Coordinates of C-alpha atoms in Angstrom, one line a residue:
M1 CA -14.5 7.7 -0.2
A2 CA -15.3 10.9 -2.1
V3 CA -16.9 12.3 1.0
I4 CA -13.8 11.5 2.9
A5 CA -11.5 12.6 0.1
L6 CA -13.4 15.9 -0.2
L7 CA -12.7 16.9 3.6
G8 CA -9.0 17.2 2.4
L9 CA -9.7 20.4 0.5
P10 CA -8.9 23.8 2.0
I11 CA -11.6 25.6 3.9
A12 CA -12.3 29.0 2.9
P13 CA -10.9 31.4 5.8
S14 CA -14.2 32.9 6.2
G15 CA -16.2 29.9 6.5
E16 CA -17.7 29.3 10.0
G17 CA -19.4 26.1 9.6
G18 CA -22.7 25.4 7.4
A19 CA -22.6 23.1 4.4
N20 CA -19.3 22.5 2.5
I21 CA -18.8 20.2 -0.7
A22 CA -18.4 17.3 1.5
D23 CA -21.8 17.6 3.0
A24 CA -23.0 18.1 -0.7
M25 CA -21.3 14.8 -1.4
S26 CA -22.9 13.1 1.3
G27 CA -26.2 14.0 0.2
L28 CA -25.4 12.7 -3.3
V29 CA -24.5 9.3 -1.5
V30 CA -27.9 9.3 0.2
L31 CA -29.6 10.0 -2.9
C32 CA -27.7 7.2 -4.9
C33 CA -28.3 5.0 -2.2
A34 CA -32.1 5.7 -2.3
V35 CA -32.1 5.2 -6.1
R36 CA -30.4 1.8 -5.8
L37 CA -32.7 0.4 -3.3
V38 CA -35.8 1.5 -5.5
R39 CA -34.3 0.0 -8.6
D40 CA -33.3 -3.3 -6.7
R41 CA -36.8 -3.4 -5.0
R42 CA -35.7 -4.9 -1.9
R43 CA -36.2 -4.5 1.9
P44 CA -33.1 -2.2 2.7
L45 CA -33.0 -2.9 6.5
S46 CA -34.0 -5.6 9.1
P47 CA -36.6 -4.6 11.4
G48 CA -34.2 -4.5 14.4
A49 CA -31.5 -2.3 12.2
A50 CA -34.2 -0.1 11.2
A51 CA -35.2 0.6 14.8
V52 CA -31.7 1.3 15.8
L53 CA -31.0 3.6 13.2
G54 CA -34.4 5.4 13.2
L55 CA -34.6 5.7 16.9
P56 CA -33.0 9.3 17.1
V57 CA -35.6 10.5 14.7
V58 CA -38.3 10.5 17.5
G59 CA -36.5 13.3 19.8
I60 CA -35.2 15.1 16.7
A61 CA -38.8 15.5 15.2
V62 CA -40.0 16.6 18.7
A63 CA -37.5 19.2 19.2
A64 CA -38.0 20.7 15.5
A65 CA -41.6 21.0 16.1
G66 CA -40.7 23.0 19.4
A67 CA -37.9 25.2 17.7
A68 CA -38.1 29.0 18.0
S69 CA -38.8 29.3 14.1
P70 CA -39.5 27.3 11.2
G71 CA -36.2 27.8 10.0
A72 CA -34.2 27.0 12.8
G73 CA -36.3 23.8 13.0
I74 CA -35.7 22.8 9.3
T75 CA -32.1 23.8 9.6
G76 CA -31.4 21.7 12.8
L77 CA -33.6 18.6 11.6
T78 CA -31.7 18.5 8.3
R79 CA -28.4 18.6 10.1
Y80 CA -29.3 15.8 12.8
L81 CA -30.7 13.5 10.3
Q82 CA -27.9 13.7 7.9
I83 CA -25.2 12.9 10.8
F84 CA -27.2 10.4 12.8
V85 CA -29.5 8.8 10.6
L86 CA -29.1 9.3 6.7
V87 CA -25.5 9.2 6.1
P88 CA -24.9 6.2 8.5
A89 CA -27.9 4.4 6.9
A90 CA -26.7 5.1 3.5
V91 CA -23.0 3.9 4.5
L92 CA -24.5 0.9 6.1
L93 CA -26.3 -0.2 2.7
L94 CA -23.3 0.5 0.4
V95 CA -20.6 -1.3 2.3
R96 CA -20.8 -4.8 0.6
D97 CA -18.2 -6.7 2.8
R98 CA -15.2 -6.6 4.9
R99 CA -13.0 -5.6 2.0
D100 CA -15.0 -2.5 1.6
F101 CA -15.1 -2.0 5.3
R102 CA -11.1 -2.0 5.4
L103 CA -11.0 0.3 2.1
L104 CA -12.9 2.9 4.1
A105 CA -10.8 2.5 7.1
W106 CA -7.8 3.1 5.0
S107 CA -9.3 6.0 3.6
F108 CA -9.8 7.5 7.2
V109 CA -5.9 6.9 7.7
A110 CA -4.9 8.4 4.4
L111 CA -6.9 11.6 5.2
A112 CA -5.6 11.9 8.7
L113 CA -2.0 11.5 7.3
W114 CA -2.5 14.1 4.9
Q115 CA -4.4 16.5 7.4
G116 CA -1.5 15.6 9.9
A117 CA 1.2 16.4 7.5
V118 CA -0.5 20.1 6.7
G119 CA -0.9 20.6 10.6
V120 CA 2.9 19.7 11.4
H121 CA 4.1 22.0 8.4
Q122 CA 1.9 24.7 10.2
Y123 CA 3.4 24.3 13.5
V124 CA 7.0 24.2 12.0
T125 CA 6.6 27.3 9.9
G126 CA 4.5 29.2 12.3
T127 CA 1.4 29.5 10.1
G128 CA -1.1 27.5 12.1
A129 CA -4.0 28.9 14.2
S130 CA -3.3 31.2 17.0
Y131 CA -2.6 29.7 20.4
Q132 CA -0.8 31.7 23.5
G133 CA 0.0 34.5 21.1
E134 CA 1.7 32.4 18.7
D135 CA 0.5 30.7 15.2
V136 CA 1.5 27.3 16.0
R137 CA -1.5 25.5 16.5
A138 CA -2.1 22.6 13.9
V139 CA -5.5 22.8 12.3
G140 CA -4.7 21.0 8.9
T141 CA -6.9 22.7 6.0
F142 CA -10.1 23.4 8.5
G143 CA -8.6 26.4 9.6
P144 CA -8.9 28.3 13.2
T145 CA -12.8 28.6 13.0
D146 CA -12.7 24.7 13.5
V147 CA -9.9 23.9 15.5
M148 CA -11.2 20.5 16.5
G149 CA -11.4 19.3 12.8
M150 CA -7.8 18.1 12.2
A151 CA -7.6 16.5 15.5
T152 CA -10.8 14.5 15.2
V153 CA -9.5 13.5 11.7
V154 CA -6.1 12.5 13.0
A155 CA -7.6 10.7 15.8
F156 CA -10.0 8.8 13.6
G157 CA -7.1 7.7 11.5
L158 CA -5.1 6.6 14.2
V159 CA -7.9 4.6 15.7
C160 CA -8.2 2.9 12.5
A161 CA -4.6 2.4 12.1
L162 CA -4.2 0.8 15.6
A163 CA -7.1 -1.7 14.7
L164 CA -5.5 -2.7 11.3
A165 CA -2.3 -3.4 13.0
L166 CA -3.8 -5.4 15.6
G167 CA -5.8 -7.5 13.1
S168 CA -4.7 -10.8 11.3
G169 CA -4.1 -9.7 8.1
P170 CA -0.9 -9.8 6.1
V171 CA 2.4 -8.7 7.6
R172 CA 2.9 -5.8 5.2
Q173 CA -0.6 -4.3 5.9
R174 CA -0.1 -4.7 9.8
T175 CA 3.5 -3.0 9.4
S176 CA 2.3 -0.2 7.3
A177 CA -0.5 0.2 9.7
V178 CA 1.9 0.4 12.6
V179 CA 4.0 3.0 10.8
C180 CA 0.9 5.2 10.0
A181 CA -0.2 5.2 14.0
L182 CA 3.0 6.1 14.9
A183 CA 3.1 9.1 12.4
L184 CA -0.2 10.4 13.3
L185 CA 1.0 10.8 17.0
A186 CA 2.9 13.9 16.0
P187 CA 0.0 15.9 14.5
L188 CA -2.3 14.7 17.3
A189 CA -0.2 16.2 19.9
L190 CA 0.4 19.5 17.9
S191 CA -3.4 20.2 17.6
F192 CA -3.2 21.2 21.3
S193 CA -6.8 19.4 21.8
R194 CA -7.3 17.8 25.3
G195 CA -10.6 16.5 24.3
A196 CA -8.9 14.5 21.4
W197 CA -5.9 13.4 23.4
I198 CA -8.1 11.7 26.1
A199 CA -10.7 10.2 23.6
T200 CA -7.6 8.7 21.5
A201 CA -5.8 7.4 24.7
L202 CA -9.2 5.6 26.1
A203 CA -10.2 4.3 22.8
C204 CA -6.7 2.9 22.1
G205 CA -6.6 1.4 25.3
V206 CA -9.6 -0.3 25.0
Q207 CA -8.6 -1.5 21.6
L208 CA -5.4 -3.2 22.9
T209 CA -7.5 -4.7 25.7
L210 CA -10.0 -6.2 23.3
A211 CA -7.3 -7.7 21.2
G212 CA -5.5 -9.3 24.2
L213 CA -4.6 -8.7 27.5
R214 CA -1.2 -9.8 27.3
R215 CA -0.5 -7.8 23.9
A216 CA -2.0 -4.7 25.8
V217 CA 0.3 -4.9 28.7
K218 CA 3.4 -5.2 26.2
V219 CA 2.6 -2.4 24.0
G220 CA 1.3 -0.3 27.2
A221 CA 5.2 -1.0 28.7
A222 CA 6.7 0.0 25.3
V223 CA 4.7 3.0 25.0
A224 CA 5.8 4.0 28.6
A225 CA 9.4 3.5 27.8
V226 CA 9.4 5.4 24.7
A227 CA 7.7 8.4 26.4
V228 CA 10.2 8.5 29.4
I229 CA 13.0 8.3 26.9
L230 CA 11.8 11.1 24.5
V231 CA 10.4 13.4 27.1
G232 CA 12.4 12.7 30.2
G233 CA 15.9 11.8 28.5
L234 CA 15.9 13.7 25.4
G235 CA 13.5 16.4 26.1
V236 CA 11.3 16.1 23.2
G237 CA 8.1 18.4 23.5
T238 CA 7.9 22.2 23.6
A239 CA 6.9 23.9 26.6
M240 CA 3.4 24.9 25.3
L241 CA 2.9 21.3 24.9
Q242 CA 3.9 20.3 28.4
E243 CA 1.9 23.2 29.9
R244 CA -1.4 21.9 27.7
V245 CA -0.7 18.4 29.1
D246 CA -0.1 19.5 32.8
S247 CA -3.4 21.6 32.4
I248 CA -5.7 18.4 32.0
T249 CA -4.8 17.8 35.6
R250 CA -5.7 21.4 36.6
V251 CA -9.5 21.8 35.1
T252 CA -10.7 22.1 38.6
D253 CA -7.9 23.6 40.8
A254 CA -6.8 26.5 38.4
P255 CA -8.7 26.2 35.1
D256 CA -8.0 28.4 32.3
Q257 CA -10.8 30.7 30.7
S258 CA -11.6 28.0 28.0
V259 CA -12.2 25.4 30.8
V260 CA -14.3 28.2 32.7
D261 CA -16.3 28.9 29.9
R262 CA -17.1 25.3 29.2
Y263 CA -18.3 24.7 32.6
T264 CA -20.3 27.9 32.3
M265 CA -21.9 26.8 29.3
W266 CA -22.5 23.2 30.9
A267 CA -24.4 24.7 33.8
A268 CA -26.5 26.7 31.3
A269 CA -27.4 23.7 29.4
V270 CA -28.5 21.8 32.6
D271 CA -30.6 25.1 33.5
M272 CA -32.3 24.9 30.4
W273 CA -33.2 21.4 30.7
R274 CA -34.7 22.1 33.9
N275 CA -36.9 24.4 32.7
H276 CA -37.9 22.2 29.6
P277 CA -37.2 18.7 30.9
L278 CA -39.2 16.7 28.2
T279 CA -38.7 18.4 24.9
G280 CA -35.8 20.9 25.5
V281 CA -35.8 24.6 24.2
G282 CA -35.8 23.2 20.6
L283 CA -33.4 22.7 17.9
K284 CA -30.8 25.5 17.4
G285 CA -32.3 27.1 20.8
F286 CA -29.1 26.9 22.8
P287 CA -27.5 30.2 21.6
D288 CA -31.1 32.2 22.2
H289 CA -31.3 31.0 25.6
R290 CA -27.8 30.8 26.4
D291 CA -27.7 34.2 28.1
G292 CA -30.4 34.0 30.3
H293 CA -29.1 30.8 31.9
A294 CA -25.4 31.4 32.1
S295 CA -23.4 33.1 34.7
L296 CA -21.1 36.3 34.4
A297 CA -18.0 34.1 34.2
L298 CA -19.0 33.2 30.6
S299 CA -16.6 35.3 28.4
S300 CA -17.8 37.0 25.3
G301 CA -16.1 34.5 22.8
S302 CA -13.2 32.6 22.0
D303 CA -10.3 34.4 20.4
I304 CA -9.3 33.0 16.8
G305 CA -6.9 34.2 14.3
G306 CA -4.0 32.7 12.3
A307 CA -3.6 30.3 9.5
G308 CA -4.6 33.0 7.1
T309 CA -7.4 34.4 9.0
A310 CA -7.3 37.8 10.8
Y311 CA -8.0 38.1 14.5
S312 CA -11.6 38.0 15.6
K313 CA -13.9 36.8 18.4
Q314 CA -15.8 33.4 17.7
P315 CA -19.0 33.5 19.5
L316 CA -19.8 30.4 21.9
L317 CA -22.9 29.0 20.5
S318 CA -22.8 25.3 21.9
P319 CA -21.8 23.9 25.4
H320 CA -19.2 21.9 23.7
N321 CA -20.7 18.7 25.2
M322 CA -23.3 16.8 22.9
Y323 CA -25.3 15.1 25.6
L324 CA -25.6 18.5 27.3
L325 CA -26.3 20.0 24.0
V326 CA -29.1 17.1 23.1
L327 CA -30.4 17.5 26.6
S328 CA -30.9 21.2 26.4
E329 CA -32.5 21.5 23.0
Q330 CA -34.1 17.9 22.8
G331 CA -34.8 17.2 26.5
L332 CA -35.0 13.7 28.0
I333 CA -36.9 12.4 24.9
G334 CA -34.1 13.3 22.5
L335 CA -31.3 12.3 24.8
L336 CA -32.7 9.1 25.6
A337 CA -33.5 8.4 22.1
L338 CA -30.0 9.3 20.6
S339 CA -28.0 7.4 23.3
G340 CA -30.4 4.6 23.4
S341 CA -29.3 4.3 19.7
W342 CA -25.6 4.6 20.5
L343 CA -26.0 2.1 23.2
A344 CA -27.3 -0.5 20.9
L345 CA -24.9 -0.1 18.3
L346 CA -22.0 -0.5 21.2
V347 CA -23.6 -3.6 22.5
C348 CA -24.0 -5.2 19.1
A349 CA -20.7 -4.1 17.8
L350 CA -19.1 -5.8 21.1
R351 CA -21.0 -9.0 20.5
G352 CA -19.6 -9.1 16.9
L353 CA -16.3 -8.8 18.6
V354 CA -16.8 -11.8 20.7
R355 CA -18.2 -13.7 17.8
V356 CA -15.0 -13.1 15.9
R357 CA -12.8 -13.9 18.9
R358 CA -14.7 -17.3 19.3
T359 CA -14.6 -18.3 15.7
P360 CA -12.5 -21.5 15.6
P361 CA -10.2 -22.1 12.4
G362 CA -11.9 -23.4 9.3
A363 CA -15.7 -22.4 10.6
P364 CA -18.0 -22.2 7.6
A365 CA -18.7 -18.6 6.8
G366 CA -22.4 -18.5 6.2
R367 CA -23.0 -20.4 2.6
G368 CA -19.4 -19.7 1.8
S369 CA -16.4 -21.6 2.3
P370 CA -14.4 -21.7 5.4
V371 CA -12.4 -18.5 6.5
P372 CA -9.5 -18.4 9.1
A373 CA -10.1 -17.7 12.6
R374 CA -10.2 -14.0 13.7
S375 CA -10.4 -12.8 10.0
G376 CA -12.8 -10.0 11.0
L377 CA -10.9 -8.8 14.2
D378 CA -9.5 -5.7 12.5
C379 CA -13.0 -4.7 11.4
A380 CA -14.1 -5.3 15.0
L381 CA -11.5 -3.2 16.7
V382 CA -12.2 -0.3 14.1
A383 CA -15.7 -0.3 14.8
C384 CA -15.4 -0.5 18.5
G385 CA -12.8 1.9 18.6
L386 CA -14.3 4.5 16.5
L387 CA -17.7 4.4 18.6
G388 CA -15.6 4.4 21.6
W389 CA -13.6 7.4 20.8
Q390 CA -17.0 9.4 19.5
L391 CA -18.7 8.6 22.7
V392 CA -15.8 9.7 24.9
D393 CA -15.0 13.0 23.0
F394 CA -18.7 13.9 23.0
V395 CA -18.1 14.6 26.4
Y396 CA -15.9 17.5 25.6
A397 CA -17.3 18.5 22.1
D398 CA -20.4 18.5 19.7
I399 CA -21.4 18.7 16.0
G400 CA -20.5 21.5 14.0
G401 CA -17.8 22.6 11.4
P402 CA -16.7 21.1 8.3
S403 CA -15.4 17.8 9.6
T404 CA -18.8 16.8 11.2
V405 CA -19.8 14.9 8.2
L406 CA -17.1 12.5 9.0
T407 CA -19.0 11.7 11.9
G408 CA -21.9 10.2 10.1
V409 CA -19.4 8.2 8.2
C410 CA -17.9 7.0 11.4
F411 CA -21.4 6.1 12.7
G412 CA -22.3 4.2 9.2
L413 CA -18.9 2.1 9.5
V414 CA -20.1 1.1 13.1
A415 CA -23.6 0.3 12.2
W416 CA -22.4 -1.7 9.3
W417 CA -20.4 -4.2 11.9
A418 CA -23.1 -4.1 14.6
L419 CA -26.1 -4.7 12.4
V420 CA -25.3 -6.1 9.0
D421 CA -21.9 -8.3 9.1
Q422 CA -23.2 -10.7 11.8
A423 CA -25.9 -11.9 9.7
S424 CA -24.4 -11.5 6.2
P425 CA -23.2 -14.4 4.7
V426 CA -22.5 -12.8 1.6
S427 CA -19.9 -10.7 3.4
L428 CA -18.2 -13.5 4.9
A429 CA -18.3 -15.7 1.6
S430 CA -16.7 -12.9 -0.4
E431 CA -13.9 -12.7 2.2
A432 CA -13.4 -16.4 2.1
A433 CA -12.9 -16.0 -1.8
A434 CA -10.3 -13.7 -1.3
S435 CA -8.5 -15.9 1.1
P436 CA -6.3 -18.8 0.5
A437 CA -8.1 -21.4 -1.4
L438 CA -8.6 -24.6 0.9
P439 CA -8.3 -28.3 0.0
A440 CA -11.1 -29.4 -2.2
P441 CA -13.6 -32.0 -0.6
P442 CA -12.9 -35.7 -1.3
A443 CA -14.1 -37.1 -4.4
S444 CA -16.3 -39.5 -2.6
R445 CA -18.1 -36.8 -0.9
A446 CA -18.5 -35.0 -4.1
A447 CA -19.9 -37.9 -5.8
A448 CA -22.2 -38.7 -2.9
S449 CA -24.4 -35.6 -3.7
P450 CA -27.3 -36.1 -6.4
V451 CA -26.6 -34.5 -9.9
S452 CA -30.2 -33.6 -10.1
T453 CA -29.9 -31.1 -7.2
S454 CA -27.1 -29.4 -8.7
S455 CA -27.0 -29.5 -12.4
P456 CA -30.2 -28.5 -14.1
A457 CA -28.5 -29.6 -17.6
A458 CA -28.5 -33.2 -16.6
L459 CA -32.3 -33.2 -16.1
S460 CA -34.9 -33.7 -18.8
P461 CA -36.7 -30.9 -20.4
K462 CA -40.0 -31.9 -18.4
E463 CA -38.0 -31.9 -15.0
V464 CA -36.5 -28.9 -15.9
S465 CA -39.7 -27.2 -16.6
G466 CA -41.4 -28.6 -13.6
R467 CA -38.8 -27.2 -11.4

């Protein structure tokens, strides 16, 4: 929660990525987790979970060894391990049960509401990042150097809020989640981030479908009706916003310069991979090889300004596609290792969702008392929604910027649901303890159990010593 909360602090206007206070806190979380494991002297992960979380290390280590310089290799190795291995593993090991899981999900929502409120204020007052000559782009506290930061945070919060609303929790919790999800739609729209829009729409659509096809149809019809009334009837939405939405369908016919730059860098990344198919050009190697593989259509950089920052050119140092970035810098070995880990998480998370939906009422929760059916549906939808959003967004974005550490926390939540909850009777038992008490067993059944197996005090001292 501290890592998530620290992302609400303002970022220095001159900051252009690199480590920040939230990254330092994530390192402290990893250190505390390691100390706890050593103190408890227990095996932290099952072999399967360790294999899934540790698989990306193979490609990362090989690419680090092939980096252009030791400094670049160490920097890239540290960053990739932080986001895709260490922070997810720490979150997985420190989350104790589904109540902890829901607490982190609500933390995502709270951060999204804060950043979204700052972003809406920036749009209304004209103090946001520069967009088409006006300082109206909502970027929250991340500044114009990380225009995707607020969009990512708000999208995570929206996905979590929708999952909590579709779950089987108390009515007050589900109502609050619905209100939060609706409130987050405005800052997401004002971020002008087309990739975040597409990823959020697909992730929320999948969540609704997984929660129930009939409910998905009803919600989809309601959303369509509201959109028609607001946009078509009342004319809600500025010309900038409408033009940004229309540009999604023109990415091939009449793309703007940002889309041209992206396509050019994608082609450059593929060309790098062709020259180094197995191991890539090495970590942090894309900027050094970009000009040798990009066409003349690539501009010198993107214009940034506003939100307290003077106008400047930000160099294009990545292809804005995580899969192509890994393919170009880590080759097939790195891409297969990383995507294999994500695919395993997705399959296990979906299996957990199916298991929850098939749980009949009163089913035993491991060694604890029976729990209500579908009591973990909200957790399953959070995990599947976050992972689905991230996998889609990686087509349009990659890691980088102050908000990147949140990706590691996201993967940690998904990993806990996919790899721990399905085999964690302690988790289910603690949830059962928090649920309404069930009727006590009949007295005849209680009397039928031998006293000697459950009450050491009833045994003789010799029997107690022997046992």
